[in-house]
């Protein structure tokens, strides 16, 4: 008899990596076994999971390119057999007047709609646990409106209008409507009725109010029959229950369970953010660490070889222990280095850390804790990792992950990875991540 594999139910497209991880962790907490991909994978092997999150970097790229990448992600998710699709953006609705939320939502709706009546969805960035709420279409961050939250000064996506109906309407030719709080608070049935009325009125995208997780669950339940939903990670809270009610989602005792990974570990930090500076200092106070000097890299010195020797000396010494290799520096130091080397300094450091990771993998290292979004991108690329199974959260927003094989079977080397973007993680994050990678859960 053929073994039944579990086919994915929910296919998600996220417009940045951190947001994708956020969503993936949320889905795991809601009982779905979830994998996250870095871009659209080359491999077309069948993924065994309940949900897949494709992480794009499409938030601020040119709109045509954002549409192309999002469509490619959708095609790949459809080929995986997903039944419902979710477009995830930031809980502060980060976008410009040109997009990309509206145009990408439109393009995905167009791609999925078999008939005009299917061409409808909601848009709701609310994430009450982080105090992002939507009331009468106005997005609040804490007690204040979006345009008084600091987001009005964002360098790439300044949010100067808190009214999301207006914001979204500027991005799309589709008619934008509103599902107000009064409707959402009356429950799933009222929301379904409102959706039917909006559709009949020619609305294709409706901003939905939500002040609490209960509101998000109401919205989620009302979206059970929509093939396509858009929102922050909050809206996805309600989606797993739909699959459960329909008998499609088997109960999994431990959705965050990962295959065991054996082998030595290393910590690589290329992040220069505040939290990482603190984490590096905490580690250095009691554990071995080696600093990568961008100036030495620029001079062509054998920095990578020195780092490899340092790692090996500690891994194979009398008391084997993992080390930290870091380029992390204070903002002033980074400014000095950039003044001297130009912006190329960043690329030099990324290449060096990626090369160290690659060579350590070849020498048997199997666990990698990486600090920095750009740095993580460079490292996973060097390691040939495209698909990550999402495990338990080490700290909020940072799950432990294990790569899913794309080599087609026997050659697959499982690696445990903890990829921490800039300001995430507690002071002792590195040590904690290593404990998680070793199978401990605290
Ligand atoms: P974060 O956003 O948390 O700082 P990223 O990895 O996304 O982390 O970005 C940090 C960037 O700074 C990377 O390009 C990295 O190579 C670069 N970098 C790291 N250390 C230094 C340093 N000492 N001097 C200059 N640039 C550095």
CSV table of C-alpha atoms and ligand atoms in Angstrom, one decimal, residues 270-273 294 327-329 334 337 345-346 349-350 372-375 422, ligand 1:
chain,number,residue,atom,x,y,z
A,270,UNK,CA,27.0,39.8,11.4
A,271,UNK,CA,24.3,42.0,12.9
A,272,UNK,CA,25.3,45.4,14.1
A,273,UNK,CA,22.0,46.2,15.8
A,294,UNK,CA,36.5,44.2,8.1
A,327,UNK,CA,31.7,41.2,13.1
A,328,UNK,CA,29.2,43.0,15.3
A,329,UNK,CA,30.3,46.5,16.2
A,334,UNK,CA,30.5,50.9,11.9
A,337,UNK,CA,34.7,51.4,9.0
A,345,UNK,CA,32.4,46.7,4.1
A,346,UNK,CA,29.0,45.0,4.7
A,349,UNK,CA,31.7,40.7,6.1
A,350,UNK,CA,28.7,38.9,4.7
A,372,UNK,CA,21.4,39.5,11.4
A,373,UNK,CA,18.8,39.4,8.6
A,374,UNK,CA,21.2,40.1,5.7
A,375,UNK,CA,23.8,37.9,7.3
A,422,UNK,CA,18.5,42.4,14.2
B,1,LIG,P1,21.2,44.0,11.4
B,1,LIG,O1,20.2,44.6,10.5
B,1,LIG,O2,20.7,43.4,12.7
B,1,LIG,O3,22.4,44.9,11.7
B,1,LIG,P2,22.1,42.5,9.1
B,1,LIG,O4,22.9,41.2,9.0
B,1,LIG,O5,20.8,42.5,8.4
B,1,LIG,O6,21.9,42.7,10.7
B,1,LIG,O7,22.9,43.7,8.6
B,1,LIG,C1,24.2,44.1,9.1
B,1,LIG,C2,25.1,44.5,8.0
B,1,LIG,O8,26.2,45.1,8.5
B,1,LIG,C3,25.6,43.3,7.1
B,1,LIG,O9,25.7,43.7,5.8
B,1,LIG,C4,27.0,43.0,7.7
B,1,LIG,O10,27.9,42.4,6.9
B,1,LIG,C5,27.4,44.4,8.1
B,1,LIG,N1,28.5,44.5,9.1
B,1,LIG,C6,28.6,43.6,10.1
B,1,LIG,N2,29.7,44.0,10.9
B,1,LIG,C7,30.2,45.1,10.4
B,1,LIG,C8,31.2,46.0,10.7
B,1,LIG,N3,32.0,45.7,11.8
B,1,LIG,N4,31.5,47.0,10.0
B,1,LIG,C9,30.7,47.3,8.9
B,1,LIG,N5,29.7,46.5,8.5
B,1,LIG,C10,29.4,45.4,9.2
